[in-house]
Each structure stands twice: as C-alpha cells, then as structure tokens.
CSV table of C-alpha atoms and ligand atoms in Angstrom, one decimal:
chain,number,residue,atom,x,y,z
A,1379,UNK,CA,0.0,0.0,0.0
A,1380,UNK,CA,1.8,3.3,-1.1
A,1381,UNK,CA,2.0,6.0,1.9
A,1382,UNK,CA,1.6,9.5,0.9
A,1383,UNK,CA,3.2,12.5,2.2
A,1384,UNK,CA,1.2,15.3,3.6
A,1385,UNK,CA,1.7,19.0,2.0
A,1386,UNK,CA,4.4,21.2,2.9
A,1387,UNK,CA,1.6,23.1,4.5
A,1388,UNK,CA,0.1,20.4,6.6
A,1389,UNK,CA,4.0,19.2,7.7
A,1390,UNK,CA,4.1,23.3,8.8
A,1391,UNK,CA,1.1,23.0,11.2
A,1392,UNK,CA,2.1,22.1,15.0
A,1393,UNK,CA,0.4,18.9,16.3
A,1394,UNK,CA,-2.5,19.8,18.1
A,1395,UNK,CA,-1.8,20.9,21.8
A,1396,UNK,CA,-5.0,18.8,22.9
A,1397,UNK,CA,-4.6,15.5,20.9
A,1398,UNK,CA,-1.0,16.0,22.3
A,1399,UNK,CA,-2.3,16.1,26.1
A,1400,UNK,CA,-4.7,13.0,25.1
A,1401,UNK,CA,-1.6,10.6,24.6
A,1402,UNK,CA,0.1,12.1,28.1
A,1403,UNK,CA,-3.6,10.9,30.0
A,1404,UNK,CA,-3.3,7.8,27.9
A,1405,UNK,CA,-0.2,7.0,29.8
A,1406,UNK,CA,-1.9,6.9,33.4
A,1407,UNK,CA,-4.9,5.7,32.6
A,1408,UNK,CA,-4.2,1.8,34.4
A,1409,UNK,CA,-3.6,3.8,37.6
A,1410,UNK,CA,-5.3,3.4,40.9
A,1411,UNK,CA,-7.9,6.9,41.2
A,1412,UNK,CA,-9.6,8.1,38.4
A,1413,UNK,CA,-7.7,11.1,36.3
A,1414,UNK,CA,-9.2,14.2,36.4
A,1415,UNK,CA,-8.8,16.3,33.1
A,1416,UNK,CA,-8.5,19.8,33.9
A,1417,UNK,CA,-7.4,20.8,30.2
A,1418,UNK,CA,-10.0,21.5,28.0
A,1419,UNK,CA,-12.4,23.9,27.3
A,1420,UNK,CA,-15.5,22.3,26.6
A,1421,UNK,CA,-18.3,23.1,28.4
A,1422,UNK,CA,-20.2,19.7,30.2
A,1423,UNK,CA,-23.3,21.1,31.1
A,1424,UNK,CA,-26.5,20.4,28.6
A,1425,UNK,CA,-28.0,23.2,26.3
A,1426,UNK,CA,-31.1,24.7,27.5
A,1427,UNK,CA,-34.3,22.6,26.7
A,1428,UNK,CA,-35.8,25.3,24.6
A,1429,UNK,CA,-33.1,25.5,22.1
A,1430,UNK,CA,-33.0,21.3,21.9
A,1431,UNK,CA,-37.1,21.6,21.4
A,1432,UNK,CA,-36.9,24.1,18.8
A,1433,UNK,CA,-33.8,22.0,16.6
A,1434,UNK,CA,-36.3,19.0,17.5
A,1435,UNK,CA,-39.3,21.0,15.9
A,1436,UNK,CA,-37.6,22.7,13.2
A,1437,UNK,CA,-35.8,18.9,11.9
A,1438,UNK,CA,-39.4,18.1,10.9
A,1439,UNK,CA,-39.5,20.8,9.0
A,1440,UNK,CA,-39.0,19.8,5.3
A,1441,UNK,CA,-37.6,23.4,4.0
A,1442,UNK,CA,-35.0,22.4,6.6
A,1443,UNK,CA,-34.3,19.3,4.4
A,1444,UNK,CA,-33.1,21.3,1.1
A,1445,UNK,CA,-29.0,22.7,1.2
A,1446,UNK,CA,-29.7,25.8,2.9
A,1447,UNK,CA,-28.3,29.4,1.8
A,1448,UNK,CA,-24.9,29.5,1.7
A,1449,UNK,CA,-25.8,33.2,3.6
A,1450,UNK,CA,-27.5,31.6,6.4
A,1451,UNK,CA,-31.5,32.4,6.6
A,1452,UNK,CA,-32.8,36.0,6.8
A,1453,UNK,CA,-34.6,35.3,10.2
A,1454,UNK,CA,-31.2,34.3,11.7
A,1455,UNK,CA,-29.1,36.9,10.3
A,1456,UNK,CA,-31.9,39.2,12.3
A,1457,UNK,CA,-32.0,37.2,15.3
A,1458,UNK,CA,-28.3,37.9,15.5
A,1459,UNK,CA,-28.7,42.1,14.7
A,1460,UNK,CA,-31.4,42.0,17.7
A,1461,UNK,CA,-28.8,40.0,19.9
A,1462,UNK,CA,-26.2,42.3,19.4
A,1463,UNK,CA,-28.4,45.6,19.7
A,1464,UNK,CA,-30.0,44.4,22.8
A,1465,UNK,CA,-26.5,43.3,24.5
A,1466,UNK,CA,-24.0,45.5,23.2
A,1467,UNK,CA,-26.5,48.8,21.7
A,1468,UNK,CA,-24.4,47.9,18.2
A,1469,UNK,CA,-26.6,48.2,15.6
A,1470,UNK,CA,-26.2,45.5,12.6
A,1471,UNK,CA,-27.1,45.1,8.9
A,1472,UNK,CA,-28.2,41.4,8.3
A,1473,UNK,CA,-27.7,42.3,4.7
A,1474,UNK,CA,-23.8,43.3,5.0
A,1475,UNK,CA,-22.4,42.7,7.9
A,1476,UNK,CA,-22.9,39.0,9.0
A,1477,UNK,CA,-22.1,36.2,8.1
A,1478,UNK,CA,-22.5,32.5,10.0
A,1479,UNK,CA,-20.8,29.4,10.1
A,1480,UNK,CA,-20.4,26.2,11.9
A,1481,UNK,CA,-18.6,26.9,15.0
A,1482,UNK,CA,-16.2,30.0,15.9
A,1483,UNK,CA,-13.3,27.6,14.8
A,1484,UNK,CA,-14.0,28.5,10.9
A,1485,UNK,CA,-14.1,31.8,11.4
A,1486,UNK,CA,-10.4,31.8,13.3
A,1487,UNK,CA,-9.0,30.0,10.4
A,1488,UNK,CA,-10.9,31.4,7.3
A,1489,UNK,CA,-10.7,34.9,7.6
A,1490,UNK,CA,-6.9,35.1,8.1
A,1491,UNK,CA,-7.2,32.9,4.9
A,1492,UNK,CA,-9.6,35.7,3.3
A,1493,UNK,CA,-7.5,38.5,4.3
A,1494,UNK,CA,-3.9,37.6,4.7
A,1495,UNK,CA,-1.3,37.0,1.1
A,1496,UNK,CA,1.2,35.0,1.8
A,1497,UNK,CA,4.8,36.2,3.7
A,1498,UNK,CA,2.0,39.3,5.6
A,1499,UNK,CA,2.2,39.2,9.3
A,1500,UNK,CA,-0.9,38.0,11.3
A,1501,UNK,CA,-0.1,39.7,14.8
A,1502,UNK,CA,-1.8,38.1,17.9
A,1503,UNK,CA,-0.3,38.0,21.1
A,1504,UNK,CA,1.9,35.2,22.9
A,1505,UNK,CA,0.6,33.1,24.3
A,1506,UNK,CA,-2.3,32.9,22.2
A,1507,UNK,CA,-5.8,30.1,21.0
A,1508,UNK,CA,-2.9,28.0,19.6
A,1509,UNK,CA,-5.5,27.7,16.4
A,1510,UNK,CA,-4.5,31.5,15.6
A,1511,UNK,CA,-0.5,29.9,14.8
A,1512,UNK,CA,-2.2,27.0,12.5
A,1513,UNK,CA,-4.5,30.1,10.8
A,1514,UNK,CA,-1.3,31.9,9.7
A,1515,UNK,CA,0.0,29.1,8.4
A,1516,UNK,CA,-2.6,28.1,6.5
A,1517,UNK,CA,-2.9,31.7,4.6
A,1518,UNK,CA,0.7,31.4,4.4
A,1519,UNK,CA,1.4,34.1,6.5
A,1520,UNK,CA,3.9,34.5,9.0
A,1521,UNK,CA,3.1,34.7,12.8
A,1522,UNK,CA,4.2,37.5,15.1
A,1523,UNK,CA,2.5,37.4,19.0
A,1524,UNK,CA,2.8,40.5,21.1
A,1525,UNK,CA,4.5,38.9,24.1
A,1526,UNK,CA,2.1,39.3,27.5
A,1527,UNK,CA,2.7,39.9,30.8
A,1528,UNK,CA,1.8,39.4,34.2
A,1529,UNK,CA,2.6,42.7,34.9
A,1530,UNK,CA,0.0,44.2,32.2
A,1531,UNK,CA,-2.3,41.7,33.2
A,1532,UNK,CA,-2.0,40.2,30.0
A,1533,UNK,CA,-2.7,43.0,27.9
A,1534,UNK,CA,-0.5,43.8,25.1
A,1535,UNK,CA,1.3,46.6,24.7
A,1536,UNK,CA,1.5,47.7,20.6
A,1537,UNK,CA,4.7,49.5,20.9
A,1538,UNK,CA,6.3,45.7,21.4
A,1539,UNK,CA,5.4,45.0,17.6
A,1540,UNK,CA,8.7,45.7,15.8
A,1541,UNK,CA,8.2,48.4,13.2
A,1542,UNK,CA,9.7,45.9,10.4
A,1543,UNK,CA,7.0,43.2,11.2
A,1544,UNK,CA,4.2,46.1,11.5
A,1545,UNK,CA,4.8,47.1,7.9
A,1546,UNK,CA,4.2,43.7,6.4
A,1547,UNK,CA,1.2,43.2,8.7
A,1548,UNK,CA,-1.9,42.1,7.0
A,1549,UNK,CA,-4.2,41.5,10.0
A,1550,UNK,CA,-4.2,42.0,13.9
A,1551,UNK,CA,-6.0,39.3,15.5
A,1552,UNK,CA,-7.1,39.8,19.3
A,1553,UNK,CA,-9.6,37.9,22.3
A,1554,UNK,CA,-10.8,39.0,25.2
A,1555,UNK,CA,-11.8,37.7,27.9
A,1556,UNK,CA,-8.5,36.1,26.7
A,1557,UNK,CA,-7.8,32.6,26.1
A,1558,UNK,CA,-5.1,31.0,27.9
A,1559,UNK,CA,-4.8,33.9,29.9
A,1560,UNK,CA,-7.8,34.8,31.2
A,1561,UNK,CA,-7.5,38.4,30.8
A,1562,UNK,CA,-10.1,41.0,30.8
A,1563,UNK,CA,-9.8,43.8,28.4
A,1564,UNK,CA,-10.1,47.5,29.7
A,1565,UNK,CA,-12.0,50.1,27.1
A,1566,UNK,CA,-8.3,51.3,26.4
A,1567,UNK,CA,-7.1,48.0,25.2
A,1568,UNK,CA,-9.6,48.3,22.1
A,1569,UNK,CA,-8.8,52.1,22.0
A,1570,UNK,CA,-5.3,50.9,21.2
A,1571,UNK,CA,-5.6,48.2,19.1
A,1572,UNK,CA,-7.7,50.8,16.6
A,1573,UNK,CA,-5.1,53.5,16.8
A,1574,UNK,CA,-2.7,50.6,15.8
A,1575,UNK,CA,-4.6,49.1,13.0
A,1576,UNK,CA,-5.3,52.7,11.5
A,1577,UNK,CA,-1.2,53.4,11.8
A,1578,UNK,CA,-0.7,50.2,9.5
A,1579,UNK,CA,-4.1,50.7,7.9
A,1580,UNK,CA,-4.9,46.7,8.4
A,1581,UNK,CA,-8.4,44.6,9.6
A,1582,UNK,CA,-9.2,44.1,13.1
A,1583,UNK,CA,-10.3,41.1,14.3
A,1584,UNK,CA,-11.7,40.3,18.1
A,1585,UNK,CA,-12.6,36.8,18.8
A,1586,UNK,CA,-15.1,37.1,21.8
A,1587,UNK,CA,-15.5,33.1,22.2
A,1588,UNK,CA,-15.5,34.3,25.8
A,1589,UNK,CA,-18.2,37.0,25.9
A,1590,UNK,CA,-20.7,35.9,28.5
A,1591,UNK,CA,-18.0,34.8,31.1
A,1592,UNK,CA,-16.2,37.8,32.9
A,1593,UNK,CA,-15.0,38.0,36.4
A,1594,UNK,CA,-18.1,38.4,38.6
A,1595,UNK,CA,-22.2,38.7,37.6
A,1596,UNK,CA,-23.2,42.2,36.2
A,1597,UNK,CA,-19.7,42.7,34.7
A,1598,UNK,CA,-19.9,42.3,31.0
A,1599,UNK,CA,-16.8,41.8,28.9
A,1600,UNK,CA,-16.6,44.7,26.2
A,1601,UNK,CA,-17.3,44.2,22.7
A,1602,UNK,CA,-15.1,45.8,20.5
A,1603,UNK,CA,-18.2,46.6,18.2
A,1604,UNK,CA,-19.5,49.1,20.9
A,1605,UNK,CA,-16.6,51.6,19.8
A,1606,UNK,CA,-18.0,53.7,17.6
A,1607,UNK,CA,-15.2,53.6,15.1
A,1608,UNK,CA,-14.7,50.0,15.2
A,1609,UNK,CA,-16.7,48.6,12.4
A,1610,UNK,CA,-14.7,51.1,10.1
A,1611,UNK,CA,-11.4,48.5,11.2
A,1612,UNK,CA,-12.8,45.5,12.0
A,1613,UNK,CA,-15.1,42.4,12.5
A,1614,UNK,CA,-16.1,40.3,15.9
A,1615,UNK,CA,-16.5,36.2,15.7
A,1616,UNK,CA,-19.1,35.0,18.6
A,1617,UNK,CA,-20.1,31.5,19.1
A,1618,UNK,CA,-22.8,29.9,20.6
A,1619,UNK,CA,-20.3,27.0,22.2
A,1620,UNK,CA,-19.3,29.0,25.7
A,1621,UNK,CA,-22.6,31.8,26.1
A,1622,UNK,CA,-25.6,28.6,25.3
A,1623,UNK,CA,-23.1,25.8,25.9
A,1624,UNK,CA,-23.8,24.6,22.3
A,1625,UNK,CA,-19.9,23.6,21.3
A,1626,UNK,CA,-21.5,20.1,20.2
A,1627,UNK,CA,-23.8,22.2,17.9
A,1628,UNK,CA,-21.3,24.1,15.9
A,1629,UNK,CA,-22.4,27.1,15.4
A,1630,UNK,CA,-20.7,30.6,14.9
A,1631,UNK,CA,-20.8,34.1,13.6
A,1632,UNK,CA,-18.9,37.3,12.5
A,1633,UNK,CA,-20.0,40.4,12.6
A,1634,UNK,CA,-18.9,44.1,11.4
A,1635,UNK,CA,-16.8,45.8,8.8
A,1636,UNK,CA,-19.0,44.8,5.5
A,1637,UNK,CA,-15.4,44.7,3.0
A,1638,UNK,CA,-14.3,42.3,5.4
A,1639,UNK,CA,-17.7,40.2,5.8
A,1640,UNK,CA,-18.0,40.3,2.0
A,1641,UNK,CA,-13.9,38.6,1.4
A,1642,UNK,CA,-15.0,36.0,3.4
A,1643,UNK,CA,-18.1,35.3,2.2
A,1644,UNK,CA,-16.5,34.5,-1.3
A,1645,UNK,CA,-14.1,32.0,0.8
A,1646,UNK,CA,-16.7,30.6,2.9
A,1647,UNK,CA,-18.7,29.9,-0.7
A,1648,UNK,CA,-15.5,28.2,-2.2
A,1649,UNK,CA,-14.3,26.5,1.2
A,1650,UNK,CA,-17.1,25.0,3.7
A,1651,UNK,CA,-20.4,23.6,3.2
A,1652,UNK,CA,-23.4,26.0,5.4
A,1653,UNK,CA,-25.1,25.1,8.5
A,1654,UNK,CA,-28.2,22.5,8.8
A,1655,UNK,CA,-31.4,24.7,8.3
A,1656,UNK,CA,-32.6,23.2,11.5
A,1657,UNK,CA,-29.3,24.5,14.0
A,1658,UNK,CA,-30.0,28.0,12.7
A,1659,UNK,CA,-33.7,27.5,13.8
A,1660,UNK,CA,-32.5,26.5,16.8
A,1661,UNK,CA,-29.9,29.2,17.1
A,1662,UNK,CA,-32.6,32.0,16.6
A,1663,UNK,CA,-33.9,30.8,19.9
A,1664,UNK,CA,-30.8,30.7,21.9
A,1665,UNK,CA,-30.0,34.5,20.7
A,1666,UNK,CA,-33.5,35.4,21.6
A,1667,UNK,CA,-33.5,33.9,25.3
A,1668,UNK,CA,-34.0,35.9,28.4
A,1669,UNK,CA,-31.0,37.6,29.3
A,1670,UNK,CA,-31.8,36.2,32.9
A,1671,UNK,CA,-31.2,32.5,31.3
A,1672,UNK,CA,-27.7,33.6,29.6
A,1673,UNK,CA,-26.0,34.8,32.9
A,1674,UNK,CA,-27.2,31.7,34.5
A,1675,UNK,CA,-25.0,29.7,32.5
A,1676,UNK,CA,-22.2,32.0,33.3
A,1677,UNK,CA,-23.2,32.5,36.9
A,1678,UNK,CA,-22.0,28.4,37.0
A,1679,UNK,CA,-18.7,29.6,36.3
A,1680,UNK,CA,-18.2,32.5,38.7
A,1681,UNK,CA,-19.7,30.2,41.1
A,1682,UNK,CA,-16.7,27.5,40.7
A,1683,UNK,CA,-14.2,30.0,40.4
A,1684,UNK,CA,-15.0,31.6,43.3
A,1685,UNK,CA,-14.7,28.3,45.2
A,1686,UNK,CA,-11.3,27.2,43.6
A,1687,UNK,CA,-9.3,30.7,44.3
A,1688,UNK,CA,-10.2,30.2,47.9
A,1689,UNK,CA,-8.8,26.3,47.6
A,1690,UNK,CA,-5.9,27.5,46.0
A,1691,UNK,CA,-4.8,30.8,48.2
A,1692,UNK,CA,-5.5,28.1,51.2
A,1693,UNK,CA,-2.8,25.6,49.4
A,1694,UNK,CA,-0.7,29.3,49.1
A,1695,UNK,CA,-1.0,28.9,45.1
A,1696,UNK,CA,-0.5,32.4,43.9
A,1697,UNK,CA,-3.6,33.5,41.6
A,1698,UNK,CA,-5.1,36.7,40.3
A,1699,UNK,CA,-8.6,36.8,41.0
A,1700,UNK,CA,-9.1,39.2,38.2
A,1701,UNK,CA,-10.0,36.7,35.2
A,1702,UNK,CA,-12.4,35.7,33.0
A,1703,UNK,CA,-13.3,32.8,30.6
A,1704,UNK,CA,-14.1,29.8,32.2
A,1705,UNK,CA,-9.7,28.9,32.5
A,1706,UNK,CA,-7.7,29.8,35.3
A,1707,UNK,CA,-4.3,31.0,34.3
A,1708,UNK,CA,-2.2,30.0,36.9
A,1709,UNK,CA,1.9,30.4,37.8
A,1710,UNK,CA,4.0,27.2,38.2
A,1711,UNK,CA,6.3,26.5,41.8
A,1712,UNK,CA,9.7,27.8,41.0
A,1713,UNK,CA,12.0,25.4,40.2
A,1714,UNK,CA,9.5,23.5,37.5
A,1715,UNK,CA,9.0,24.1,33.8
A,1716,UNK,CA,5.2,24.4,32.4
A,1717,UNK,CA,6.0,20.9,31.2
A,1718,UNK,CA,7.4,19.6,34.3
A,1719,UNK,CA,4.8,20.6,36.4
A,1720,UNK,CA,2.1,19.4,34.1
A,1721,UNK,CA,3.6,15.6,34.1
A,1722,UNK,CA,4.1,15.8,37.9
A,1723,UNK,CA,0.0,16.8,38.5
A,1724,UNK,CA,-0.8,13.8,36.4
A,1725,UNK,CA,2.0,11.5,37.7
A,1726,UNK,CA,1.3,12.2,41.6
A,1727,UNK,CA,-2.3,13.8,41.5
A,1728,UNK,CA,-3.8,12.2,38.4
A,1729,UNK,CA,-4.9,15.8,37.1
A,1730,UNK,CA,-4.1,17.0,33.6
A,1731,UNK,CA,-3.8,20.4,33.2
A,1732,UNK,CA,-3.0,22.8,30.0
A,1733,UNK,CA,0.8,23.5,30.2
A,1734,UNK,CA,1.5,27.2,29.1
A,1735,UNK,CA,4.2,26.7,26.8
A,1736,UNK,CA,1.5,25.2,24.6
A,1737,UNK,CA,-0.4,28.5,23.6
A,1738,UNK,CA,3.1,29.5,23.0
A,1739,UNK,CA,6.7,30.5,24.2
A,1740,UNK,CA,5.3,33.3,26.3
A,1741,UNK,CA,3.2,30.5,27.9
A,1742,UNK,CA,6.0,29.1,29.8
A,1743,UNK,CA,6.1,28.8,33.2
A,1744,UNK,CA,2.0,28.6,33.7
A,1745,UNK,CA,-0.8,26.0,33.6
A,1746,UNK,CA,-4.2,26.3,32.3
A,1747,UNK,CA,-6.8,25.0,34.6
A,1748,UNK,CA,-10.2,24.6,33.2
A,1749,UNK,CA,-13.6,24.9,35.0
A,1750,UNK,CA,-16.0,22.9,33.2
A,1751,UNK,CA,-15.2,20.2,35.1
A,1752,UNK,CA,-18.2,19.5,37.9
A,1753,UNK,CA,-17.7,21.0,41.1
A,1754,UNK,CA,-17.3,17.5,42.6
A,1755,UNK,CA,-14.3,16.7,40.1
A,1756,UNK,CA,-12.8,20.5,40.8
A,1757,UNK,CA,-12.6,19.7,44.6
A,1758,UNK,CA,-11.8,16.4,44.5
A,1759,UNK,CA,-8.4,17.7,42.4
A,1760,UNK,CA,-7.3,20.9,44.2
A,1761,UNK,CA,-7.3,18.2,47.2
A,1762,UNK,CA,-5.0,15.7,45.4
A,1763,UNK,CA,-2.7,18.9,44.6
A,1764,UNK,CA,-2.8,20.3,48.1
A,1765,UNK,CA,-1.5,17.0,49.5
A,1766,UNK,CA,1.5,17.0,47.2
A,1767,UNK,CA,2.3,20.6,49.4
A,1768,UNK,CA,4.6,22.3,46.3
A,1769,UNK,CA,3.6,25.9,47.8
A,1770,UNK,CA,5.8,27.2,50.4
B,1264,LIG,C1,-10.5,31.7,21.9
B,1264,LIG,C2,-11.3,30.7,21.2
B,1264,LIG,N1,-11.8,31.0,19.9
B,1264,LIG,C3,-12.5,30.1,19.3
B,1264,LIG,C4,-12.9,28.9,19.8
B,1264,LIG,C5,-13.7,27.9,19.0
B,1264,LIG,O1,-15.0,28.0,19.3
B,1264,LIG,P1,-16.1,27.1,18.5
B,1264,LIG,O2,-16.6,26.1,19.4
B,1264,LIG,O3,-17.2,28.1,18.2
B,1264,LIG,O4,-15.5,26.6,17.3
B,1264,LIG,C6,-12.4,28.6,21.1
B,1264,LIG,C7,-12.8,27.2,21.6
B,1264,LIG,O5,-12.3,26.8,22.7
B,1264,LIG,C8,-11.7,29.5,21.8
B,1264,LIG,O6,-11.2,29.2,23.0
C-alpha cells in the first residue's frame, strides 16, 4: 500500500496541543484513582431545553431538508442584529455585515485565509488560541504574538510590535476575555488596538468566544463593536459554544466591517459547506432567550471560580482573581517548567492540566486550569494537589 506524504503546509502545522495532552492521560490511565482532566475547554453542562425543542421542531420541518443558503436564513441573520443591539447597543445590517458558520473555529482559520497574502504578518499576542499559529500558516502568512505579561495583566502593549514586522502586517487578531490567559480587556485595550490598526491601515479582528464569562455577575466583557469607530477597522466572531453551551452544535458568527464580511463570504462559498437549516432555527432561539437565562449559564462559572481561588490561596497557590473565561491561568512552583509541572499533576495527582508553553513561548512557566469540570471533580483535584504541598 503506497503512503503519501502530507503537504508542505500540513507538515508546517504544530500537532495539536489537545490531541497531544490526550496521549500524556493515555499514559496513566491503568492507575489506581480516576484522572481528572482539567485541560479542555468544553463546556459539560446540557444546552437549555428550549433550544433542543426548537432543533427538535424545526428537523421536521421539510424546507430544513433542502441545502440551505450559503448566507444563512434571513430570520437568523436578524436574530443575531437584535442579539447584538440588545446586549451590546451595536446596531447591525443582516444584509452586510454577517455572516455564520459552523462553529467559531472557521471563522479563526478562514478569515486570516480571506484576508492575509502570503509572507504578511498576522499579529496576535503570545501566548495565544494555539488555532490562531495554525490560521497563519494556512494563509501562508507568517506569525508574530505581542508577548504578555503578568505585569499588564496580559494586555499587550502595541509599541512591542517591531516596526519591520508592523509594515508587512496584514491582519491584527485579538480575544478577550483572553484565552489562555484569562485576561479581561479594559476600554483602552480596544482604543489601542484601533489606533494601531489605523497606523498600519490593516483589519481588526476580536474573537469574543468568551463574551458571556467575565470575572463576577453584572460585569460584562466589552465588545469591540460598541466603539463607535470600530466597524470602520474590523469584524467580531461569537459562538454559541461558551454563552448557550452549544460547542457540540457548531455554530458561529462574524459580525462588522461589511469589506471584510464580504472577502470571506467568497471563501466561505468556495471553502465550507453551510449550516443544517434546522441549528439555525434552533440558534434564533438561543439568541432570543432571556437575558436572565444567559447569565445563569455564566453564573455556573463564577460560582466555581470563586470556590477554587479560595482552595488555591488556602494551598498558598498564587492566583489573580481578576480573570475571565471559564480557565484559570495559573503560575507554576519555582523550580518547574510548564511541562514539568504538568507531568508531575498527572504523575502524583492524576490531574491533567494545559501547560502554558503550549499557547506558546510566552506561555512558559503557567498552567491552564479549566472549570467545566463538575464541582465535585474540581474539589476532588485541588485536594490531590494540596496534599503533594509544592507551595511554600
Ligand atoms: C478563543 C477561542 N476561539 C474560538 C474557539 C472555537 O469555538 P467554536 O466552538 O465556536 O469553534 C475557542 C474554543 O475553545 C476558543 O477558546
């Protein structure tokens, strides 16, 4: 049987932090206690009943049976202006300035790919969604990440970018509440980022996977849509995974700048198949859901958070309580590389966490802790850690 070589491209892309972590957990699995996987993001609770019910209704449906528009339906693309009006006050044109598509994931990857020529810089920051490295790659860009730190509470600063890499920029790619990090951003963050994208006259684009989960209730992330000046510079991808814990679902959106809508569309066309009829039925009703039933899903989070900064300041684990997203980014012992420490919790504690160096060099030396695990699970493994005492 002959065995064929993958493209240069494909040999480019980094295997996949999370498939990568699935072989380390493979290696404990024959051992006494259960592990406890404390890596990934995926949210474990169900999606509300009403959204199942209306997929369940609409399935029936035989107009749901045809290939649906390649634009998504009219009723959708309104059901997303009136989400983003009634949450954020930004007002939308279904006509221009959306577009869906299944899951948050295509829009990371395909609009680098509809905006980028190859050798221009996509500039995120470091550590980054380890997905945004793969996106330059395959637009055949090159990568640059703003390196974060502690000290800026994981903010970047612009005036890091090198001027040489600025000037071949083709894109600058940001996400807040921030993924590894947790970082929140401030109004000035966005204020920034314009000024900078207007200096090097390049797209803006602001993943908010994260937007329903900030620190505490009544504190909702910013939008970078709600600048005024923003949808001149750039777009905003939102997914239904995190805010109506729909990841299985697959359903996502951009929204803003119409040039930019309108380059990917022509990709999306080329690229990717459009959503089932019936998951954009159901997706109207999740948008159009109380807002008391939204920050009940979040409220899980702040609720387990809560409880795990206390178990880890009682184990003397340094954390900043100031995050967002449902991670916890957290610094490792001294003495222990992000690697290191991640084998030791699943050697002595049976916990796998996400090492830092993972979402990239500026990772190093933290762990990502997730909490979508059940509170049960998240108790039962900040106990295994305390009793390994590696916090002086
Ligand atoms: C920052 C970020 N962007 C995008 C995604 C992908 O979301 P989706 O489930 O909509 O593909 C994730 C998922 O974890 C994420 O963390």
């Amino acid at each position: 049987m002959p065995v064929f070589s993958p493209s240069a491209l494909v040999n480019e892309l980094e295997e996949n932090l999370f498939s990568a972590l699935e072989k380390m957990a493979a290696q404990v699995e024959s051992l006494q206690r259960p592990l406890i996987d404390l890596s990934s993001g995926s949210p474990r609770q169900p999606t509300p009943p009403a959204v199942v019910a209306s997929l369940q209704a609409a399935a029936a449906r035989p107009e749901n049976h045809d290939y649906p528009s390649f634009w998504g339906k009219f009723t959708l693309r309104q059901a997303i202006a009136r989400f983003y009006q009634r949450q954020y006050g930004v007002e939308l044109d279904p006509e221009h300035e959306i577009a869906v598509f299944h899951g948050a994931h295509i829009g990371v990857t395909g609009l680098p790919r509809a905006l980028l020529n190859p050798g221009q810089y996509l500039i995120s920051t470091d550590p980054c969604y380890p997905i945004y490295r793969s996106a330059a790659v395959q637009a055949q860009a090159e990568f640059y990440g703003i390196p974060l730190h502690a000290a800026r509470r994981f903010l970047p600063d612009f005036i890091e970018v090198p001027e040489k890499i600025a000037r071949q920029a083709g894109l600058l790619m940001l996400n807040y509440p921030h993924n590894p990090t947790g970082a929140i951003a401030t109004p000035g963050l966005f204020a920034e980022a314009l000024e900078f994208v207007q200096r090097w006259q390049i797209p803006l684009l602001h993943d908010f996977a994260y937007a329903a989960i900030g620190q505490r209730a009544g504190e909702k992330p910013l939008s970078l849509l709600a600048r005024p000046e923003a949808k001149q510079w750039g777009v905003e991808i939102y997914t239904l995974s995190k805010t109506f814990l729909m990841a299985g679902w697959r359903f996502g959106f951009v929204v803003g700048n119409a040039s930019i809508i309108s380059a990917f569309k022509k990709l999306h066309t080329h690229s990717y198949s459009t959503v089932f009829g019936a998951v954009q039925d159901a997706a109207v009703t999740a948008l159009d859901l109380p807002e008391n039933e939204v920050t009940h899903f979040a409220a899980i989070y702040h609720r387990r958070r809560e409880k795990v900064i206390q178990a880890l300041r009682a184990m003397r684990w340094p954390v900043d309580e100031r995050q967002g997203t449902f991670f916890l980014w957290l610094p490792v012992p001294a003495g222990f590389s992000a690697q290191q420490f991640t084998e030791k919790l699943l050697r002595d504690a049976q916990v796998l966490v996400a090492p830092g160096h993972g979402f990239g060099a500026g990772g190093e030396g933290f762990v990502r802790l997730s909490l979508t695990a059940s509170e049960e699970a998240l108790a039962e493994a900040l106990k295994r850690i305390a009793a390994l005492k590696l916090f002086a």
